[in-house]
Each structure stands twice: as structure tokens, then as C-alpha cells.
Amino acid sequence: MNAITTHPALPPVSVSADSFRPPLVSLRGLAKNYGIYQAVYPLDLEFGEGEFLAILGPSGCGKTTLLKMLGGFIEPSEGRIVIGGTDVTRHPPEKRPTNMVFQGYGLFPHMTIRQNVGYGLRIAGKPKAEVDARVADMLALVQMEPFADKLPPELSGGQQQRIALARALIMRPKVLLLDEPFAALDLKLRQAMQEELRRLHSEIGGTFVFVTHDQAEAMSLATKIVVMSRGRVEQVGTAEDVYLRPKTHFVSTFVGEANFLKAERKLARVSIESAFSFDDPGADGTVLVGVRPEKVRLGPAAAGCDHRFTGTVLQRVFLGAQVQYTVRLTNGETFLACRPSGELSPGDAVEIGWMAGDQWVVTQ
Ligand code: ATP
């Protein structure tokens, strides 16, 4: 358990998801604790209009808590939420320029699809003609017009998801919040709905924030990814940033496979067993040099690499699009290498290598 007593409060993480556009949403020192349990540590985060933001992390890391604080469904213990220049920290959900699609969709089972989609506008007292016209537009947008007079239980999971999106989007929120929107769907439907969400985002042009524990989903949809672990923001960046330039050990392993070699940093120079060294600013001490398996070259291809080791092939696994090798290095460490093809066999002596630009340094 991630209690305050075992995780002393750190200074807030200061991250900007977009330094060029003025931020639409600005979170300052936002935190949530339940008694001594710190679900979200104080964080600062800004993101701009039109952003498609993914909050990514394992179960229990605080993603939903952060999303619900944005939507007004959970009251923060500390900090402020400013949206479009207005401090909405103490505003209830209906007074915020946000709308949330919950896991499980939350459709009213006894109302038709048309009534479900128009519900928010009716409650807001909009004239019938406007409600009808906007419902028709929304049903067209999510390609669900033929289902307008059906009830939610008569629809498939993917169709209900589309209706939940339409019901949220009809309110024209400045920020659409989506909590694990595709969690209940099978893989094919999930992929189709991801495509649908991408289309909706580009057609409507609003700001979307979605929670997911699926790194592939975050990388394929999001313009910016907020990676969380144990209540803290570990990194904010594009898919390329978090995959190719992870800032922490957690991010390195959560967003993909990573090889690590233990190294020592002294006076801003990192060295591995006198095999190689390179400049890297930071505190003195033990660090880890990381490299992705697909960046590792094998055999003759390793000859031109900046950093090279020798080893023995332990295992060769054919994965269709690529071949994955496990190599035991002469220093005893195990390395994964993924190549588009290759004919090496277990027991073969092999040289491995990678380019300096493909590595990163983290502390454990
Ligand atoms: P998941 O992907 O499983 O939904 P999550 O990252 O969204 O996880 P949260 O739902 O934000 O996680 O929960 C963060 C932590 O806060 C969890 O450990 C959870 O048990 C705890 N938590 C959430 N709500 C409460 C509550 N009302 N009282 C006490 N602890 C809570």
C-alpha cells in the first residue's frame, strides 16, 4: 500500500504537455488522499485545446482518481483545477465545461437511444426543436441513426459505447473525459472503436482525456501521454518521448520491453565495466543504461555499433513479423534482441551492439 508514511511528499512534478498553445487546462498541486492513503500525490499539469491526452498506468496508480477530479466527481484534497481561465476546483460536475463517459457507459436502460442522447439537453431546458436537431446530428456523427428508437439493452457493447460518446459530446464539452472507454470490448471491436474515437476527435476538434492501462492504446491514440505509477506522474510526453526517451525505470518497462545494463556515473560520465563510457549529466552513483530490443543489432550488423558486447544465443523465438533472440552476455547479463529475420541458433557465439543515440539512462 502506497501510504504517506512510506512515500514522503515530493515537490510537485512540473510538466507542460504543450508549451506553445496557452493551456486550456491547468492543474496546480492537485492531490487526493483517503486518510493516510495517498491516491494521487501533488502534481502540476497543463494541456492545451485540441489535445488528445492519455493517462496511462497500471491498476490502482490513481488514473481514475485524477480523471474524476477533473470532472468534479472526486473532491481534491489539495490543489487547483483551472479550465479555460476559470477556477473550477469546487464546482460540481454540471457546472464544469467537462463531460465524462464512465466505464460501463451508464446509459438509461428504459430510455430509447434518442432519449438517452438528448437527456442532458432536455435537463438543461433546451427547446424541443434544438434537442431534436442536435440529437439527429450526434446520431449521424456516431453512425447510429438506424438505432434511434431502440433501447440500450438491444445494442451491442460497441454500439452502446458510441451512444455514450454521443450523449457526452452533445453537451459540447470543452473537455471530454473517458474512463477506460474500451475496457469491456473484445480486441477487434476495441480497435474499431479506437479508430472511431480518432475520427471523432479530428472531426470535432475538442480536447479529449482518456484513461487506459494499455500502452499500445495510449500510443496509438494520444497526442500526449501522462504516465502514472503509484499516485505519481512519472513522465509526460509524446509516444516517441515515453518510448524512446523514458525518464524513469518504471516508464522504460511499462511502455515496452527494455534491456538494462548496470553502470556507474561519476562526474557526469557513465561507464560500464570499462567496456564503454559516455557523457550523461546527473548525480554520481549506480545507474542503468537501457536499450530497446529492436535497437540491438546482432552478428555482422553489430560491427558498426557504438557499443558492443559478445555473448551466446540462449533462445531463438519466431514471432511472425520478427525473430526474438535471448543472448547471454559474457558478463552474465541477459539481453533481448528483436530482428526482422535471422538464422542464429542457440549456442552460437554472437556479437551484439547498439548505437549511442538508442540508449537512455535511468536510476533504479
Ligand atoms: P484501475 O485501472 O484499476 O481503475 P486506477 O489507476 O484508475 O486503477 P484509482 O481508481 O484512481 O486507480 O485508485 C487509486 C487508488 O486509490 C487505488 O489504490 C484505490 O484502491 C484507492 N481508492 C480509490 N477510491 C478510494 C476510496 N473511495 N477510498 C479509499 N481508497 C480509494
Short mmCIF file of C-alpha atoms and ligand atoms in Angstrom, two decimals:
data_model
loop_
_atom_site.label_atom_id
_atom_site.label_comp_id
_atom_site.label_asym_id
_atom_site.label_seq_id
_atom_site.Cartn_x
_atom_site.Cartn_y
_atom_site.Cartn_z
CA MET A 1 0.00 0.00 0.00
CA ASN A 2 1.17 3.43 -1.02
CA ALA A 3 0.85 5.29 2.29
CA ILE A 4 2.02 8.80 3.07
CA THR A 5 4.29 7.47 5.79
CA THR A 6 6.29 5.33 3.36
CA HIS A 7 6.30 7.86 0.49
CA PRO A 8 7.22 11.29 1.82
CA ALA A 9 5.70 14.06 -0.25
CA LEU A 10 7.90 15.17 -3.12
CA PRO A 11 7.83 18.60 -4.69
CA PRO A 12 5.06 18.71 -7.31
CA VAL A 13 6.05 17.37 -10.74
CA SER A 14 6.12 20.28 -13.14
CA VAL A 15 5.19 19.20 -16.63
CA SER A 16 3.83 21.04 -19.62
CA ALA A 17 2.00 19.00 -22.26
CA ASP A 18 2.20 21.86 -24.73
CA SER A 19 4.47 24.81 -24.39
CA PHE A 20 3.22 26.65 -27.49
CA ARG A 21 -0.54 26.93 -27.07
CA PRO A 22 -1.96 28.62 -23.97
CA PRO A 23 -3.13 25.84 -21.66
CA LEU A 24 -6.83 25.06 -21.69
CA VAL A 25 -6.48 23.01 -18.52
CA SER A 26 -4.09 23.80 -15.72
CA LEU A 27 -3.68 21.62 -12.63
CA ARG A 28 -1.66 23.05 -9.75
CA GLY A 29 -0.53 20.91 -6.83
CA LEU A 30 -3.55 18.67 -7.37
CA ALA A 31 -3.64 15.75 -4.92
CA LYS A 32 -6.03 13.26 -3.35
CA ASN A 33 -5.65 11.23 -0.22
CA TYR A 34 -8.04 8.89 1.54
CA GLY A 35 -6.96 9.15 5.17
CA ILE A 36 -3.30 8.14 5.21
CA TYR A 37 -3.56 6.62 1.74
CA GLN A 38 -2.23 8.97 -0.92
CA ALA A 39 -4.05 8.05 -4.15
CA VAL A 40 -2.59 11.00 -6.13
CA TYR A 41 0.48 12.94 -4.99
CA PRO A 42 0.61 16.68 -5.67
CA LEU A 43 1.03 17.22 -9.40
CA ASP A 44 1.20 20.12 -11.82
CA LEU A 45 -0.02 19.52 -15.35
CA GLU A 46 -1.08 21.71 -18.24
CA PHE A 47 -2.59 20.77 -21.55
CA GLY A 48 -3.98 22.69 -24.48
CA GLU A 49 -7.04 22.90 -26.67
CA GLY A 50 -7.34 20.05 -29.18
CA GLU A 51 -5.07 17.76 -27.18
CA PHE A 52 -5.84 14.03 -27.04
CA LEU A 53 -4.37 13.16 -23.68
CA ALA A 54 -3.92 9.62 -22.35
CA ILE A 55 -3.50 8.96 -18.64
CA LEU A 56 -1.60 5.67 -18.67
CA GLY A 57 -0.62 3.41 -15.81
CA PRO A 58 -1.23 0.10 -14.07
CA SER A 59 -4.29 -0.70 -12.00
CA GLY A 60 -4.53 1.34 -8.81
CA CYS A 61 -2.00 4.04 -9.84
CA GLY A 62 -4.54 6.87 -9.50
CA LYS A 63 -5.63 7.39 -13.13
CA THR A 64 -9.37 7.34 -12.49
CA THR A 65 -8.97 9.47 -9.38
CA LEU A 66 -7.19 12.12 -11.46
CA LEU A 67 -9.84 11.95 -14.21
CA LYS A 68 -12.69 12.18 -11.69
CA MET A 69 -11.09 15.18 -10.00
CA LEU A 70 -11.03 16.84 -13.44
CA GLY A 71 -14.72 16.04 -13.94
CA GLY A 72 -15.78 17.10 -10.45
CA PHE A 73 -16.75 13.61 -9.24
CA ILE A 74 -13.96 13.45 -6.63
CA GLU A 75 -13.05 16.43 -4.47
CA PRO A 76 -9.28 17.08 -4.39
CA SER A 77 -7.54 17.11 -1.01
CA GLU A 78 -5.25 19.89 -2.22
CA GLY A 79 -4.58 21.95 -5.31
CA ARG A 80 -6.46 23.76 -8.03
CA ILE A 81 -8.10 22.96 -11.35
CA VAL A 82 -8.40 25.80 -13.86
CA ILE A 83 -10.22 25.21 -17.15
CA GLY A 84 -10.44 27.94 -19.76
CA GLY A 85 -9.22 30.52 -17.24
CA THR A 86 -11.87 29.67 -14.61
CA ASP A 87 -11.03 28.01 -11.31
CA VAL A 88 -13.47 25.08 -11.22
CA THR A 89 -11.90 23.23 -8.26
CA ARG A 90 -15.05 23.48 -6.13
CA HIS A 91 -17.58 23.39 -8.97
CA PRO A 92 -19.90 20.37 -9.24
CA PRO A 93 -19.71 18.28 -12.44
CA GLU A 94 -22.68 20.00 -14.12
CA LYS A 95 -21.09 23.42 -13.65
CA ARG A 96 -17.85 22.45 -15.38
CA PRO A 97 -17.06 22.59 -19.11
CA THR A 98 -16.34 18.85 -18.97
CA ASN A 99 -18.35 15.74 -19.65
CA MET A 100 -17.43 12.23 -18.67
CA VAL A 101 -18.04 8.84 -20.28
CA PHE A 102 -17.93 6.25 -17.49
CA GLN A 103 -16.79 2.65 -17.67
CA GLY A 104 -19.91 0.61 -18.42
CA TYR A 105 -21.41 3.60 -20.31
CA GLY A 106 -24.16 4.48 -17.78
CA LEU A 107 -26.99 4.59 -20.34
CA PHE A 108 -30.57 4.69 -19.02
CA PRO A 109 -31.92 1.24 -19.95
CA HIS A 110 -35.58 2.29 -20.10
CA MET A 111 -34.98 5.26 -22.43
CA THR A 112 -34.61 4.97 -26.18
CA ILE A 113 -31.28 5.81 -27.76
CA ARG A 114 -32.73 9.11 -28.97
CA GLN A 115 -33.91 9.96 -25.43
CA ASN A 116 -30.57 8.93 -23.93
CA VAL A 117 -28.60 11.15 -26.30
CA GLY A 118 -30.93 14.12 -25.76
CA TYR A 119 -31.12 13.73 -21.98
CA GLY A 120 -28.55 16.38 -20.99
CA LEU A 121 -30.04 19.00 -23.31
CA ARG A 122 -33.59 18.33 -22.03
CA ILE A 123 -32.41 18.67 -18.43
CA ALA A 124 -30.71 21.94 -19.44
CA GLY A 125 -34.13 23.15 -20.65
CA LYS A 126 -33.28 23.47 -24.35
CA PRO A 127 -36.23 23.83 -26.73
CA LYS A 128 -37.50 20.57 -28.28
CA ALA A 129 -36.60 21.61 -31.83
CA GLU A 130 -32.98 22.25 -30.83
CA VAL A 131 -32.78 18.98 -28.88
CA ASP A 132 -34.17 17.02 -31.86
CA ALA A 133 -31.80 18.66 -34.32
CA ARG A 134 -28.71 18.16 -32.16
CA VAL A 135 -29.64 14.54 -31.36
CA ALA A 136 -30.00 13.86 -35.10
CA ASP A 137 -26.58 15.42 -35.75
CA MET A 138 -24.97 13.37 -32.99
CA LEU A 139 -26.53 10.10 -34.12
CA ALA A 140 -25.24 10.82 -37.61
CA LEU A 141 -21.78 11.62 -36.25
CA VAL A 142 -21.53 8.26 -34.50
CA GLN A 143 -23.32 6.50 -37.37
CA MET A 144 -26.16 5.22 -35.20
CA GLU A 145 -29.28 6.79 -36.82
CA PRO A 146 -30.93 3.42 -37.57
CA PHE A 147 -30.89 2.60 -33.84
CA ALA A 148 -32.52 5.81 -32.61
CA ASP A 149 -35.72 4.15 -31.34
CA LYS A 150 -34.13 1.07 -29.79
CA LEU A 151 -33.37 0.59 -26.10
CA PRO A 152 -29.74 0.24 -24.83
CA PRO A 153 -30.07 -3.47 -23.90
CA GLU A 154 -30.89 -4.16 -27.58
CA LEU A 155 -27.46 -2.80 -28.62
CA SER A 156 -24.02 -4.45 -28.71
CA GLY A 157 -21.21 -3.22 -26.46
CA GLY A 158 -19.60 -1.21 -29.26
CA GLN A 159 -22.95 0.38 -30.20
CA GLN A 160 -23.61 1.33 -26.57
CA GLN A 161 -20.14 2.85 -26.42
CA ARG A 162 -20.97 5.00 -29.47
CA ILE A 163 -24.19 6.18 -27.79
CA ALA A 164 -22.35 7.00 -24.57
CA LEU A 165 -19.93 9.10 -26.64
CA ALA A 166 -22.80 10.84 -28.45
CA ARG A 167 -24.53 11.56 -25.15
CA ALA A 168 -21.40 13.21 -23.78
CA LEU A 169 -20.43 15.06 -26.98
CA ILE A 170 -23.90 16.57 -27.49
CA MET A 171 -23.21 18.82 -24.49
CA ARG A 172 -20.25 20.28 -26.44
CA PRO A 173 -17.86 19.94 -23.51
CA LYS A 174 -14.58 21.81 -23.71
CA VAL A 175 -13.01 18.65 -22.32
CA LEU A 176 -14.36 15.14 -22.88
CA LEU A 177 -13.27 12.70 -20.17
CA LEU A 178 -13.23 8.97 -20.93
CA ASP A 179 -12.61 6.34 -18.24
CA GLU A 180 -11.17 3.18 -19.85
CA PRO A 181 -13.64 3.65 -22.72
CA PHE A 182 -12.98 0.30 -24.39
CA ALA A 183 -12.32 -1.92 -21.37
CA ALA A 184 -15.43 -4.06 -21.93
CA LEU A 185 -14.86 -4.65 -25.65
CA ASP A 186 -13.09 -7.52 -27.39
CA LEU A 187 -9.88 -6.81 -29.32
CA LYS A 188 -11.40 -6.31 -32.80
CA LEU A 189 -14.18 -4.06 -31.54
CA ARG A 190 -11.69 -2.21 -29.38
CA GLN A 191 -9.57 -1.46 -32.43
CA ALA A 192 -12.64 -0.35 -34.42
CA MET A 193 -13.73 1.96 -31.57
CA GLN A 194 -10.23 3.41 -31.27
CA GLU A 195 -10.47 4.30 -34.95
CA GLU A 196 -13.91 5.80 -34.33
CA LEU A 197 -12.63 7.91 -31.44
CA ARG A 198 -9.72 9.14 -33.55
CA ARG A 199 -12.19 10.16 -36.29
CA LEU A 200 -14.49 11.91 -33.80
CA HIS A 201 -11.58 13.81 -32.30
CA SER A 202 -10.38 15.03 -35.69
CA GLU A 203 -13.92 15.95 -36.83
CA ILE A 204 -14.95 17.72 -33.63
CA GLY A 205 -11.55 19.08 -32.71
CA GLY A 206 -12.20 19.19 -28.93
CA THR A 207 -9.94 18.19 -26.09
CA PHE A 208 -10.16 14.54 -25.09
CA VAL A 209 -8.67 12.97 -21.96
CA PHE A 210 -8.82 9.22 -21.61
CA VAL A 211 -7.65 6.75 -19.02
CA THR A 212 -6.10 3.46 -20.05
CA HIS A 213 -3.76 0.79 -18.72
CA ASP A 214 -2.98 -0.30 -22.29
CA GLN A 215 0.24 1.29 -23.53
CA ALA A 216 -0.45 0.35 -27.17
CA GLU A 217 -3.84 2.11 -26.97
CA ALA A 218 -2.27 5.20 -25.41
CA MET A 219 0.49 5.29 -28.01
CA SER A 220 -1.84 4.83 -30.97
CA LEU A 221 -4.41 7.46 -29.93
CA ALA A 222 -2.83 10.13 -27.79
CA THR A 223 -1.05 13.33 -28.76
CA LYS A 224 0.39 13.38 -25.23
CA ILE A 225 0.72 10.62 -22.66
CA VAL A 226 0.79 11.12 -18.89
CA VAL A 227 2.43 8.02 -17.39
CA MET A 228 1.48 7.40 -13.75
CA SER A 229 2.78 4.98 -11.16
CA ARG A 230 1.71 4.67 -7.54
CA GLY A 231 -0.02 8.03 -7.45
CA ARG A 232 2.74 9.98 -9.15
CA VAL A 233 3.24 11.34 -12.64
CA GLU A 234 6.42 9.72 -13.94
CA GLN A 235 6.58 11.38 -17.35
CA VAL A 236 4.53 13.45 -19.78
CA GLY A 237 5.34 13.34 -23.46
CA THR A 238 4.52 12.10 -26.91
CA ALA A 239 4.51 8.37 -27.67
CA GLU A 240 8.05 8.79 -29.05
CA ASP A 241 9.20 10.58 -25.88
CA VAL A 242 7.99 7.92 -23.48
CA TYR A 243 9.11 5.01 -25.67
CA LEU A 244 12.44 6.24 -26.97
CA ARG A 245 13.42 8.59 -24.13
CA PRO A 246 11.86 7.18 -20.95
CA LYS A 247 12.81 9.19 -17.89
CA THR A 248 12.39 6.51 -15.25
CA HIS A 249 12.88 2.79 -14.83
CA PHE A 250 9.11 2.37 -14.46
CA VAL A 251 8.34 4.15 -17.75
CA SER A 252 11.08 2.14 -19.51
CA THR A 253 9.44 -1.14 -18.63
CA PHE A 254 5.76 -0.13 -18.67
CA VAL A 255 5.70 1.20 -22.22
CA GLY A 256 7.67 -1.66 -23.79
CA GLU A 257 10.40 -4.27 -23.40
CA ALA A 258 13.74 -2.91 -22.22
CA ASN A 259 17.26 -4.27 -21.72
CA PHE A 260 19.28 -2.78 -18.89
CA LEU A 261 22.97 -2.81 -18.06
CA LYS A 262 24.25 -1.67 -14.68
CA ALA A 263 26.67 1.24 -14.96
CA GLU A 264 28.40 3.84 -12.79
CA ARG A 265 28.07 7.57 -13.22
CA LYS A 266 30.92 9.70 -11.98
CA LEU A 267 31.45 13.40 -12.75
CA ALA A 268 28.75 13.31 -15.44
CA ARG A 269 30.34 10.34 -17.23
CA VAL A 270 28.66 6.92 -17.32
CA SER A 271 30.80 3.82 -17.73
CA ILE A 272 30.01 0.13 -17.95
CA GLU A 273 32.77 -2.20 -16.74
CA SER A 274 35.35 -0.20 -18.69
CA ALA A 275 33.66 -1.54 -21.86
CA PHE A 276 32.40 1.90 -22.83
CA SER A 277 31.66 5.30 -21.38
CA PHE A 278 29.74 8.38 -22.42
CA ASP A 279 28.74 11.80 -21.10
CA ASP A 280 25.49 11.99 -19.15
CA PRO A 281 24.76 14.76 -16.65
CA GLY A 282 23.39 13.72 -13.26
CA ALA A 283 24.28 12.66 -9.77
CA ASP A 284 27.14 10.24 -9.15
CA GLY A 285 26.18 6.65 -8.40
CA THR A 286 24.86 3.44 -9.91
CA VAL A 287 22.61 3.91 -12.95
CA LEU A 288 21.02 1.69 -15.58
CA VAL A 289 21.65 2.06 -19.30
CA GLY A 290 18.54 1.00 -21.22
CA VAL A 291 18.08 -0.07 -24.83
CA ARG A 292 15.04 -1.44 -26.68
CA PRO A 293 15.32 -4.99 -28.10
CA GLU A 294 14.64 -3.81 -31.66
CA LYS A 295 17.58 -1.39 -31.42
CA VAL A 296 20.00 -4.21 -30.61
CA ARG A 297 21.97 -5.42 -33.64
CA LEU A 298 23.41 -8.91 -33.90
CA GLY A 299 26.35 -10.57 -35.64
CA PRO A 300 27.94 -8.68 -38.55
CA ALA A 301 25.34 -5.89 -38.18
CA ALA A 302 26.81 -5.08 -34.75
CA ALA A 303 30.21 -4.26 -36.26
CA GLY A 304 29.48 -0.57 -36.83
CA CYS A 305 27.76 0.00 -33.48
CA ASP A 306 28.97 2.50 -30.90
CA HIS A 307 28.67 -0.04 -28.06
CA ARG A 308 29.40 -3.74 -28.49
CA PHE A 309 29.42 -6.88 -26.31
CA THR A 310 29.95 -10.54 -27.00
CA GLY A 311 27.66 -13.34 -25.88
CA THR A 312 25.96 -16.61 -26.69
CA VAL A 313 22.48 -17.14 -28.13
CA LEU A 314 20.30 -18.80 -25.50
CA GLN A 315 16.99 -18.85 -27.34
CA ARG A 316 15.51 -18.01 -30.74
CA VAL A 317 11.72 -17.42 -30.97
CA PHE A 318 9.97 -16.81 -34.30
CA LEU A 319 7.20 -14.24 -33.70
CA GLY A 320 5.97 -13.81 -37.27
CA ALA A 321 6.91 -10.20 -38.00
CA GLN A 322 10.21 -10.63 -36.18
CA VAL A 323 12.61 -13.05 -34.55
CA GLN A 324 13.38 -12.59 -30.86
CA TYR A 325 16.77 -13.70 -29.56
CA THR A 326 17.79 -14.05 -25.95
CA VAL A 327 21.55 -13.60 -25.62
CA ARG A 328 23.66 -14.28 -22.54
CA LEU A 329 26.47 -11.72 -22.47
CA THR A 330 29.95 -12.70 -21.28
CA ASN A 331 29.36 -10.53 -18.18
CA GLY A 332 26.43 -12.82 -17.28
CA GLU A 333 23.60 -10.39 -18.12
CA THR A 334 20.78 -11.42 -20.44
CA PHE A 335 19.80 -9.29 -23.42
CA LEU A 336 16.78 -9.44 -25.73
CA ALA A 337 17.20 -8.58 -29.40
CA CYS A 338 14.38 -8.42 -31.96
CA ARG A 339 15.29 -8.55 -35.62
CA PRO A 340 13.10 -8.71 -38.74
CA SER A 341 14.79 -12.02 -39.62
CA GLY A 342 17.80 -14.11 -38.63
CA GLU A 343 19.24 -17.58 -38.73
CA LEU A 344 21.24 -17.69 -35.48
CA SER A 345 20.70 -20.74 -33.28
CA PRO A 346 21.01 -21.40 -29.55
CA GLY A 347 24.67 -21.94 -28.65
CA ASP A 348 26.01 -19.63 -31.40
CA ALA A 349 28.63 -17.13 -30.26
CA VAL A 350 27.47 -13.66 -31.30
CA GLU A 351 28.40 -10.03 -31.08
CA ILE A 352 25.65 -7.59 -30.11
CA GLY A 353 25.71 -3.83 -30.30
CA TRP A 354 23.69 -0.64 -30.42
CA MET A 355 24.11 3.00 -31.33
CA ALA A 356 24.70 5.58 -28.59
CA GLY A 357 21.59 7.52 -29.68
CA ASP A 358 19.38 4.49 -28.97
CA GLN A 359 20.21 4.23 -25.27
CA TRP A 360 18.92 6.10 -22.24
CA VAL A 361 19.98 6.33 -18.61
CA VAL A 362 17.74 5.93 -15.57
CA THR A 363 18.24 5.26 -11.91
CA GLN A 364 16.61 2.23 -10.35
P1 ATP B 1 -7.88 0.95 -12.25
O1 ATP B 1 -7.15 0.94 -13.56
O2 ATP B 1 -7.84 -0.39 -11.56
O3 ATP B 1 -9.24 1.56 -12.32
P2 ATP B 1 -6.74 3.44 -11.28
O4 ATP B 1 -5.34 3.71 -11.69
O5 ATP B 1 -7.80 4.14 -12.03
O6 ATP B 1 -6.98 1.88 -11.27
P3 ATP B 1 -7.88 4.66 -8.94
O7 ATP B 1 -9.26 4.15 -9.14
O8 ATP B 1 -7.63 6.08 -9.25
O9 ATP B 1 -6.84 3.76 -9.73
O10 ATP B 1 -7.46 4.36 -7.44
C1 ATP B 1 -6.19 4.76 -6.93
C2 ATP B 1 -6.03 4.17 -5.55
O11 ATP B 1 -6.92 4.82 -4.66
C3 ATP B 1 -6.36 2.69 -5.51
O12 ATP B 1 -5.39 2.03 -4.72
C4 ATP B 1 -7.71 2.64 -4.86
O13 ATP B 1 -7.87 1.46 -4.10
C5 ATP B 1 -7.70 3.86 -3.98
N1 ATP B 1 -9.06 4.40 -3.81
C6 ATP B 1 -9.88 4.81 -4.80
N2 ATP B 1 -11.06 5.25 -4.29
C7 ATP B 1 -10.96 5.12 -2.95
C8 ATP B 1 -11.83 5.41 -1.84
N3 ATP B 1 -13.04 5.93 -2.04
N4 ATP B 1 -11.39 5.15 -0.61
C9 ATP B 1 -10.16 4.64 -0.40
N5 ATP B 1 -9.27 4.35 -1.38
C10 ATP B 1 -9.67 4.57 -2.64
#
